[in-house]
Coordinates of C-alpha atoms in Angstrom, one line a residue:
Chain D
X9 CA 0.0 0.0 0.0
X10 CA 0.9 3.6 -0.7
X11 CA 3.2 4.8 2.1
X12 CA 2.2 8.4 1.9
X13 CA -0.8 7.7 4.2
X14 CA -0.8 10.2 7.1
X15 CA -4.4 10.0 8.3
X16 CA -6.3 6.8 9.1
X17 CA -10.0 7.2 9.6
X18 CA -12.1 4.5 11.2
X19 CA -15.8 4.0 10.8
X20 CA -17.2 3.3 14.3
X21 CA -20.4 1.2 14.2
X22 CA -19.6 -2.4 13.3
X23 CA -16.0 -1.5 12.6
X24 CA -14.8 -0.6 16.2
X25 CA -17.8 -1.8 18.1
X26 CA -21.1 -3.8 17.8
X27 CA -24.0 -1.8 16.5
X28 CA -26.2 -3.3 13.8
X29 CA -27.1 -6.4 15.8
X30 CA -28.7 -4.1 18.4
X31 CA -30.9 -2.6 15.7
X32 CA -31.8 -6.1 14.5
X33 CA -32.7 -7.2 18.0
X34 CA -34.8 -4.1 18.6
X35 CA -36.6 -4.6 15.2
X36 CA -37.3 -8.2 16.4
X37 CA -38.8 -7.1 19.7
X38 CA -40.8 -4.4 17.8
X39 CA -42.2 -6.9 15.4
X40 CA -43.2 -9.3 18.2
X41 CA -45.0 -6.5 19.9
X42 CA -47.1 -5.8 16.9
X43 CA -47.7 -9.3 15.4
X44 CA -51.4 -9.1 16.2
X45 CA -51.7 -6.5 13.4
X46 CA -49.4 -7.9 10.7
X47 CA -47.1 -10.8 9.9
X48 CA -43.6 -10.4 11.3
X49 CA -41.7 -9.8 8.0
X50 CA -44.2 -7.2 6.9
X51 CA -43.8 -5.2 10.1
X52 CA -40.0 -5.2 9.6
X53 CA -40.5 -4.1 5.9
X54 CA -42.9 -1.3 7.0
X55 CA -40.4 -0.1 9.6
X56 CA -37.6 0.0 7.0
X57 CA -39.9 1.9 4.6
X58 CA -40.5 4.5 7.3
X59 CA -36.8 4.8 8.1
X60 CA -35.8 5.3 4.5
X61 CA -38.6 7.9 3.9
X62 CA -37.5 9.8 7.0
X63 CA -33.7 9.6 6.4
X64 CA -33.5 13.0 4.6
X65 CA -35.4 14.6 7.4
X66 CA -34.0 12.9 10.5
X67 CA -30.6 11.6 9.3
X68 CA -28.9 8.6 10.8
X69 CA -29.0 7.5 14.5
X70 CA -31.2 6.1 17.2
X71 CA -33.5 9.1 17.8
X72 CA -34.6 9.1 14.2
X73 CA -35.1 5.3 14.4
X74 CA -37.3 5.8 17.5
X75 CA -39.5 8.3 15.7
X76 CA -39.8 5.9 12.8
X77 CA -40.8 3.1 15.1
X78 CA -43.5 5.3 16.6
X79 CA -44.8 6.4 13.1
X80 CA -44.8 2.8 12.0
X81 CA -46.9 1.7 15.0
X82 CA -49.5 4.4 14.1
X83 CA -49.6 3.5 10.5
X84 CA -49.8 -0.3 10.7
X85 CA -52.4 -0.3 13.5
X86 CA -54.3 2.5 11.7
X87 CA -54.5 4.2 15.1
X88 CA -56.3 1.3 16.8
X89 CA -53.6 0.7 19.4
X90 CA -53.1 0.9 23.1
X91 CA -50.9 4.0 23.5
X92 CA -48.8 1.9 25.9
X93 CA -47.3 0.3 22.8
X94 CA -45.9 3.7 21.8
X95 CA -44.4 3.9 25.3
X96 CA -42.8 0.5 24.8
X97 CA -41.3 1.6 21.5
X98 CA -39.7 4.6 23.3
X99 CA -38.4 2.2 26.0
X100 CA -36.8 0.0 23.3
X101 CA -35.0 3.0 21.8
X102 CA -33.8 4.3 25.2
X103 CA -32.5 0.8 25.9
X104 CA -30.4 1.0 22.7
X105 CA -29.0 4.5 23.8
X106 CA -28.0 3.0 27.1
X107 CA -26.3 -0.2 25.7
X108 CA -22.8 -0.9 26.9
X109 CA -20.0 -0.8 24.3
X110 CA -18.8 -4.1 23.0
X111 CA -15.5 -3.7 21.1
X112 CA -14.8 -5.9 18.1
X113 CA -11.9 -8.3 17.9
X114 CA -8.4 -6.7 17.5
X115 CA -9.6 -3.1 17.8
X116 CA -7.4 -2.1 20.8
X117 CA -4.4 -4.0 19.4
X118 CA -4.7 -2.2 16.0
X119 CA -5.1 1.2 17.5
X120 CA -2.2 0.7 19.8
X121 CA 0.0 -0.3 16.9
X122 CA -0.9 2.6 14.7
X123 CA -1.1 5.3 17.4
X124 CA 1.8 7.8 17.1
X125 CA 2.6 6.7 13.5
X126 CA -0.6 8.0 11.9
X127 CA -3.1 10.6 12.8
X128 CA -6.1 8.5 13.8
X129 CA -9.7 9.8 13.5
X130 CA -13.2 8.4 13.9
X131 CA -15.5 9.2 11.0
X132 CA -19.0 8.0 11.6
X133 CA -22.7 8.7 10.9
X134 CA -25.3 8.8 13.6
X135 CA -26.5 11.0 16.5
X136 CA -23.9 13.5 17.7
X137 CA -24.3 13.0 21.4
X138 CA -24.8 9.2 21.0
X139 CA -21.6 8.7 19.1
X140 CA -19.6 10.9 21.4
X141 CA -21.0 8.9 24.4
X142 CA -20.1 5.6 22.7
X143 CA -16.5 6.8 22.1
X144 CA -16.2 7.9 25.7
X145 CA -17.7 4.6 27.0
X146 CA -15.4 2.6 24.7
X147 CA -12.3 3.9 26.5
X148 CA -10.6 4.4 23.0
X149 CA -10.9 8.1 22.8
X150 CA -7.2 8.8 23.7
X151 CA -6.1 7.0 20.5
X152 CA -8.0 9.5 18.4
X153 CA -6.9 13.0 17.3
X154 CA -10.5 13.8 16.3
X155 CA -14.0 12.4 16.0
X156 CA -16.0 13.5 13.0
X157 CA -19.7 12.8 13.2
X158 CA -20.9 13.1 9.6
X159 CA -24.5 13.7 8.6
X160 CA -23.9 11.5 5.6
X161 CA -21.0 9.7 3.9
X162 CA -21.1 10.8 0.4
X163 CA -18.2 12.1 -1.8
X164 CA -18.8 15.8 -0.7
X165 CA -18.9 14.8 2.9
X166 CA -15.4 13.1 2.6
X167 CA -14.2 16.1 0.6
X168 CA -15.2 18.3 3.5
X169 CA -13.6 16.0 6.0
X170 CA -10.3 15.8 4.1
X171 CA -10.2 19.6 3.8
X172 CA -10.9 19.9 7.4
X173 CA -8.1 17.4 8.3
X174 CA -5.8 19.4 6.1
X175 CA -4.5 16.4 4.2
X176 CA -4.5 15.3 0.5
X177 CA -6.9 12.6 -0.7
X178 CA -3.8 10.4 -1.4
X179 CA -2.7 10.6 2.2
X180 CA -6.1 9.5 3.6
X181 CA -7.1 5.9 4.4
X182 CA -10.6 5.0 5.4
X183 CA -11.4 1.7 7.1
X184 CA -15.0 0.5 7.5
X185 CA -17.5 -2.3 7.1
X186 CA -19.8 -0.6 4.5
X187 CA -18.7 -0.7 0.9
X188 CA -21.3 1.9 0.1
X189 CA -20.4 4.4 2.8
X190 CA -16.8 3.8 3.8
X191 CA -15.2 2.6 0.5
X192 CA -16.8 3.8 -2.7
X193 CA -17.0 7.5 -2.0
X194 CA -13.5 7.6 -0.6
X195 CA -12.1 5.9 -3.7
X196 CA -14.0 8.3 -5.9
X197 CA -12.3 11.3 -4.4
X198 CA -8.8 9.8 -4.7
X199 CA -8.4 8.3 -1.2
X200 CA -7.6 4.8 0.0
X201 CA -10.0 2.4 1.5
X202 CA -10.0 -0.9 3.3
X203 CA -13.2 -2.9 3.7
X204 CA -13.4 -5.0 6.8
X205 CA -16.8 -6.8 6.6
X206 CA -19.1 -7.4 9.5
X207 CA -21.7 -10.2 9.6
X208 CA -24.6 -7.9 9.9
X209 CA -25.0 -4.9 7.6
X210 CA -28.1 -2.8 7.2
X211 CA -29.9 -3.5 3.9
X212 CA -29.7 0.2 3.0
X213 CA -25.9 -0.1 3.0
X214 CA -25.8 -3.0 0.6
X215 CA -24.3 -2.8 -2.9
X216 CA -24.5 -5.6 -5.5
X217 CA -21.3 -5.3 -7.4
X218 CA -17.6 -6.1 -6.7
X219 CA -14.9 -3.4 -6.4
X220 CA -11.6 -3.4 -8.3
X221 CA -9.5 -0.3 -7.8
X222 CA -5.8 0.2 -7.1
X223 CA -6.5 2.1 -3.9
X224 CA -8.9 -0.6 -2.6
X225 CA -8.0 -3.4 -0.2
X226 CA -10.1 -6.1 1.2
X227 CA -9.5 -7.2 4.8
X228 CA -11.0 -10.2 6.6
X229 CA -10.6 -8.7 10.1
X230 CA -9.4 -5.4 11.5
X231 CA -5.9 -6.7 12.3
X232 CA -5.3 -7.2 8.5
X233 CA -4.8 -3.4 8.4
X234 CA -1.4 -3.8 10.2
X235 CA -0.1 -6.0 7.3
X236 CA -1.3 -3.4 4.8
X237 CA 0.1 -0.2 6.3
X238 CA 3.3 -1.4 8.0
Chain K
X3 CA -11.3 45.1 22.6
X4 CA -8.2 42.9 22.5
X5 CA -6.9 43.0 18.9
X6 CA -5.4 39.5 19.0
X7 CA -8.7 38.0 18.0
X8 CA -8.3 35.7 15.0
X9 CA -11.3 33.5 15.3
X10 CA -14.9 34.7 15.7
X11 CA -17.5 32.0 16.5
X12 CA -21.2 32.6 16.2
X13 CA -23.9 30.8 17.9
X14 CA -26.6 30.0 15.3
X15 CA -30.1 29.7 16.8
X16 CA -31.4 33.1 17.8
X17 CA -28.1 34.7 17.1
X18 CA -28.0 34.3 13.3
X19 CA -31.6 33.1 12.7
X20 CA -34.9 32.7 14.5
X21 CA -35.3 29.5 16.5
X22 CA -36.7 29.7 20.0
X23 CA -40.0 31.3 18.9
X24 CA -40.7 28.2 16.8
X25 CA -40.3 26.0 19.9
X26 CA -42.7 28.4 21.8
X27 CA -45.2 28.3 19.0
X28 CA -45.0 24.5 18.9
X29 CA -45.4 24.2 22.7
X30 CA -48.5 26.4 22.4
X31 CA -50.1 24.2 19.8
X32 CA -49.1 21.1 21.8
X33 CA -50.8 22.5 24.9
X34 CA -53.9 23.4 23.0
X35 CA -54.1 19.9 21.7
X36 CA -54.1 18.5 25.2
X37 CA -56.0 21.0 27.2
X38 CA -58.8 18.5 27.9
X39 CA -56.4 16.7 30.2
X40 CA -54.7 19.5 32.1
X41 CA -54.5 23.3 32.3
X42 CA -52.3 24.9 29.6
X43 CA -49.5 26.1 31.9
X44 CA -49.2 22.6 33.5
X45 CA -48.8 21.0 30.1
X46 CA -46.0 23.3 29.2
X47 CA -44.4 22.6 32.6
X48 CA -44.7 18.9 32.1
X49 CA -43.1 19.1 28.7
X50 CA -40.2 21.1 30.0
X51 CA -39.7 18.6 32.8
X52 CA -39.6 15.7 30.3
X53 CA -37.1 17.7 28.1
X54 CA -34.8 18.4 31.0
X55 CA -34.9 14.8 32.1
X56 CA -34.1 13.5 28.6
X57 CA -31.4 16.1 27.9
X58 CA -28.5 13.8 29.0
X59 CA -29.9 11.0 26.9
X60 CA -31.1 12.8 23.8
X61 CA -29.0 16.0 23.7
X62 CA -30.3 19.2 22.1
X63 CA -32.4 19.5 19.0
X64 CA -35.8 18.9 17.5
X65 CA -35.7 15.1 17.4
X66 CA -35.2 14.9 21.1
X67 CA -37.9 17.5 21.5
X68 CA -40.3 15.4 19.4
X69 CA -39.6 12.3 21.6
X70 CA -40.2 14.4 24.7
X71 CA -43.5 15.6 23.3
X72 CA -44.7 12.1 22.7
X73 CA -43.6 10.9 26.1
X74 CA -45.4 13.9 27.7
X75 CA -48.6 13.0 25.9
X76 CA -48.4 9.4 27.2
X77 CA -47.7 10.6 30.8
X78 CA -50.3 13.4 31.2
X79 CA -53.1 11.4 29.5
X80 CA -52.1 8.3 31.5
X81 CA -52.4 6.4 28.2
X82 CA -56.1 7.3 27.7
X83 CA -55.5 9.1 24.5
X84 CA -56.4 8.7 20.8
X85 CA -53.1 7.6 19.2
X86 CA -53.8 10.2 16.5
X87 CA -52.7 12.8 19.0
X88 CA -49.2 11.2 18.9
X89 CA -49.3 11.5 15.1
X90 CA -50.1 15.2 15.5
X91 CA -47.1 15.7 17.9
X92 CA -44.9 14.0 15.2
X93 CA -46.4 16.3 12.6
X94 CA -45.6 19.4 14.8
X95 CA -42.0 18.4 15.0
X96 CA -41.6 17.7 11.3
X97 CA -43.1 21.1 10.6
X98 CA -40.3 22.6 12.8
X99 CA -37.7 20.6 10.8
X100 CA -39.1 22.0 7.6
X101 CA -39.3 25.7 8.7
X102 CA -37.7 28.2 6.3
X103 CA -34.7 30.2 7.7
X104 CA -35.5 33.7 8.9
X105 CA -32.2 35.6 9.3
X106 CA -32.0 38.1 12.2
X107 CA -31.3 41.8 11.6
X108 CA -27.8 42.8 10.5
X109 CA -26.5 39.2 10.1
X110 CA -25.4 39.4 6.5
X111 CA -23.9 42.9 6.9
X112 CA -21.8 41.8 9.9
X113 CA -20.6 38.6 8.2
X114 CA -19.7 40.5 5.0
X115 CA -17.7 43.0 7.1
X116 CA -15.8 40.4 9.1
X117 CA -15.2 37.9 6.3
X118 CA -11.6 37.7 5.2
X119 CA -10.4 39.6 8.3
X120 CA -11.2 36.8 10.8
X121 CA -11.7 33.1 10.6
X122 CA -15.5 32.8 11.1
X123 CA -17.1 29.7 12.5
X124 CA -20.5 28.6 13.6
X125 CA -20.6 26.9 17.0
X126 CA -24.0 25.6 17.9
X127 CA -25.9 22.9 19.7
X128 CA -28.7 20.8 18.2
X129 CA -29.2 18.0 15.8
X130 CA -26.3 17.6 13.3
X131 CA -28.3 17.2 10.1
X132 CA -30.8 19.9 11.1
X133 CA -28.2 22.5 11.9
X134 CA -26.3 21.7 8.7
X135 CA -29.5 22.0 6.7
X136 CA -30.3 25.3 8.3
X137 CA -26.8 26.7 7.5
X138 CA -27.3 25.6 3.9
X139 CA -30.8 27.0 3.7
X140 CA -29.5 30.3 5.2
X141 CA -27.2 31.0 2.2
X142 CA -24.6 32.0 4.7
X143 CA -22.3 29.0 4.5
X144 CA -19.7 30.6 2.3
X145 CA -18.8 33.1 5.0
X146 CA -17.8 30.3 7.4
X147 CA -14.6 28.3 7.5
X148 CA -16.2 25.7 9.6
X149 CA -19.4 24.7 11.4
X150 CA -19.0 22.9 14.7
X151 CA -22.1 21.2 16.1
X152 CA -21.5 20.7 19.8
X153 CA -23.3 18.2 22.0
X154 CA -23.0 20.7 24.8
X155 CA -21.5 24.1 25.4
X156 CA -19.6 23.7 28.6
X157 CA -16.0 24.6 29.3
X158 CA -14.6 21.3 28.2
X159 CA -16.6 21.6 24.9
X160 CA -15.1 25.0 24.2
X161 CA -11.6 23.7 25.1
X162 CA -12.0 21.0 22.5
X163 CA -13.3 23.5 19.9
X164 CA -10.3 25.8 20.5
X165 CA -7.8 23.0 20.3
X166 CA -9.5 21.8 17.1
X167 CA -9.4 25.3 15.6
X168 CA -5.7 25.5 16.6
X169 CA -6.0 28.9 18.3
X170 CA -5.3 30.3 21.8
X171 CA -8.2 31.1 24.1
X172 CA -7.2 34.8 24.0
X173 CA -7.6 34.8 20.2
X174 CA -11.1 33.4 20.3
X175 CA -14.3 35.5 20.4
X176 CA -17.7 33.9 20.9
X177 CA -20.9 35.7 20.0
X178 CA -24.3 34.5 21.1
X179 CA -27.6 35.1 22.8
X180 CA -27.2 32.8 25.8
X181 CA -25.2 34.0 28.8
X182 CA -25.1 30.4 30.1
X183 CA -24.0 28.7 27.0
X184 CA -22.2 31.3 24.8
X185 CA -20.6 33.6 27.4
X186 CA -19.8 32.1 30.8
X187 CA -17.9 29.0 29.7
X188 CA -15.9 30.9 27.1
X189 CA -14.8 33.5 29.7
X190 CA -13.9 30.7 32.1
X191 CA -11.4 29.2 29.7
X192 CA -9.8 32.6 28.9
X193 CA -11.7 33.5 25.7
X194 CA -13.7 36.6 24.8
X195 CA -17.4 36.8 24.6
X196 CA -20.1 39.2 23.3
X197 CA -23.7 38.7 24.5
X198 CA -26.3 39.8 21.9
X199 CA -29.6 39.2 23.6
X200 CA -32.7 37.8 21.9
X201 CA -36.3 38.5 23.1
X202 CA -37.1 34.8 23.6
X203 CA -34.6 32.5 25.4
X204 CA -35.3 29.0 26.6
X205 CA -35.9 29.0 30.4
X206 CA -33.1 26.3 30.7
X207 CA -30.6 28.9 29.4
X208 CA -31.4 31.6 31.9
X209 CA -29.0 32.7 34.6
X210 CA -29.9 35.1 37.4
X211 CA -26.8 37.2 37.9
X212 CA -24.9 39.8 36.0
X213 CA -21.5 39.4 34.4
X214 CA -18.5 41.6 35.0
X215 CA -15.3 40.5 33.3
X216 CA -12.6 42.3 31.2
X217 CA -13.2 39.9 28.3
X218 CA -17.0 40.4 28.3
X219 CA -18.9 42.8 26.2
X220 CA -22.6 43.4 26.0
X221 CA -24.1 44.2 22.6
X222 CA -27.7 45.4 21.9
X223 CA -27.8 44.0 18.4
X224 CA -25.4 41.9 16.2
X225 CA -24.1 45.0 14.4
X226 CA -22.6 46.3 17.6
X227 CA -19.8 43.7 17.1
X228 CA -18.4 45.8 14.3
X229 CA -17.7 48.6 16.7
X230 CA -16.1 46.2 19.1
X231 CA -13.7 44.4 16.8
X232 CA -12.8 47.1 14.2

């Protein structure tokens, strides 16, 4: 790999710590709560539809997800629901906000090895306060120069980030579990990217083609980064 | 005023554009919607109580406010409510998210005069996506080097901001309408602050003493800044 890399940015959710499985668990409980009204898979599909519709208005993160759960309850029950169900949806979301942090394998080892040699940053979507709280809870914050909470991860968002970090695209390496959000836009603006897959990825993050690009590397686990950059 | 100032940071809501009156309007509509259950002023008090309780979990911004409205409906109706009322609370919040931007007097003139002479930044609390959207809608984004969405505005948050902007406290001037959030913590870390009051301020931002400090200046309107720094 190019040895001009000066900044390494890590996606957070499902790259540094467990996240998506908590959403899947919550969806599961949500669907069980409403199965008198609709088959399980249809409830999950309705919730996803609400989330995608609200994404431009709410952005990423748990608070928007909570509002989408509530809206979905109202729609699929056509308003014929005990309001206590809404209270349970709020409780499900608050439970997510209060989850402890579960670091993924190799995270601490990788950060320790790279710290001091590269400027390390976190580049993540989601709710501002929630992501900052997770970083603090993770005990990893001292490894990072900076945490950037991004409202989206499109090319223009990475361009802003790189400008802000005052580095050239060619000096920037992004590591993450989403080809759509962590890899493709970074390659498009001339940066480097490593994909480290995670077993659970939100359907909205899926892409259906393979990537071949000189600045792209496929990892199997986070520790593979060390072989690539050292 | 100290002529070492290199960075001028502006609070956004109720400093650059109208914000708090929209919350008051929404609270008003919310209370009218529920006045069969409780007197008007008690509804507003219950909503505020919910907001303050949820602040550590949700942070600032409209999405947290929406969730607090919904929770308040459930609590004050003790669950005996037509779920359509919850739908209306969501609609009230979405209406807020879609409000056009109404610039305050003198904003454009002040930014035009300071642009190029100082590094101008926006330093604001609130939802990430919502604040970015407001800045874009305002048409003011080209004046700013950077927008910092802060999860809170306490001393440590300003310390991080100043470190991040790579300037000394003494070179930093904050302008805003909240003595509690825009002035006191900035003075405490050695920065400069100008208070430009706004007619409507959230009760949670009130302080009940006066400020005397060599780095503090009281403005009557935003244009007063020009006399102070030029």
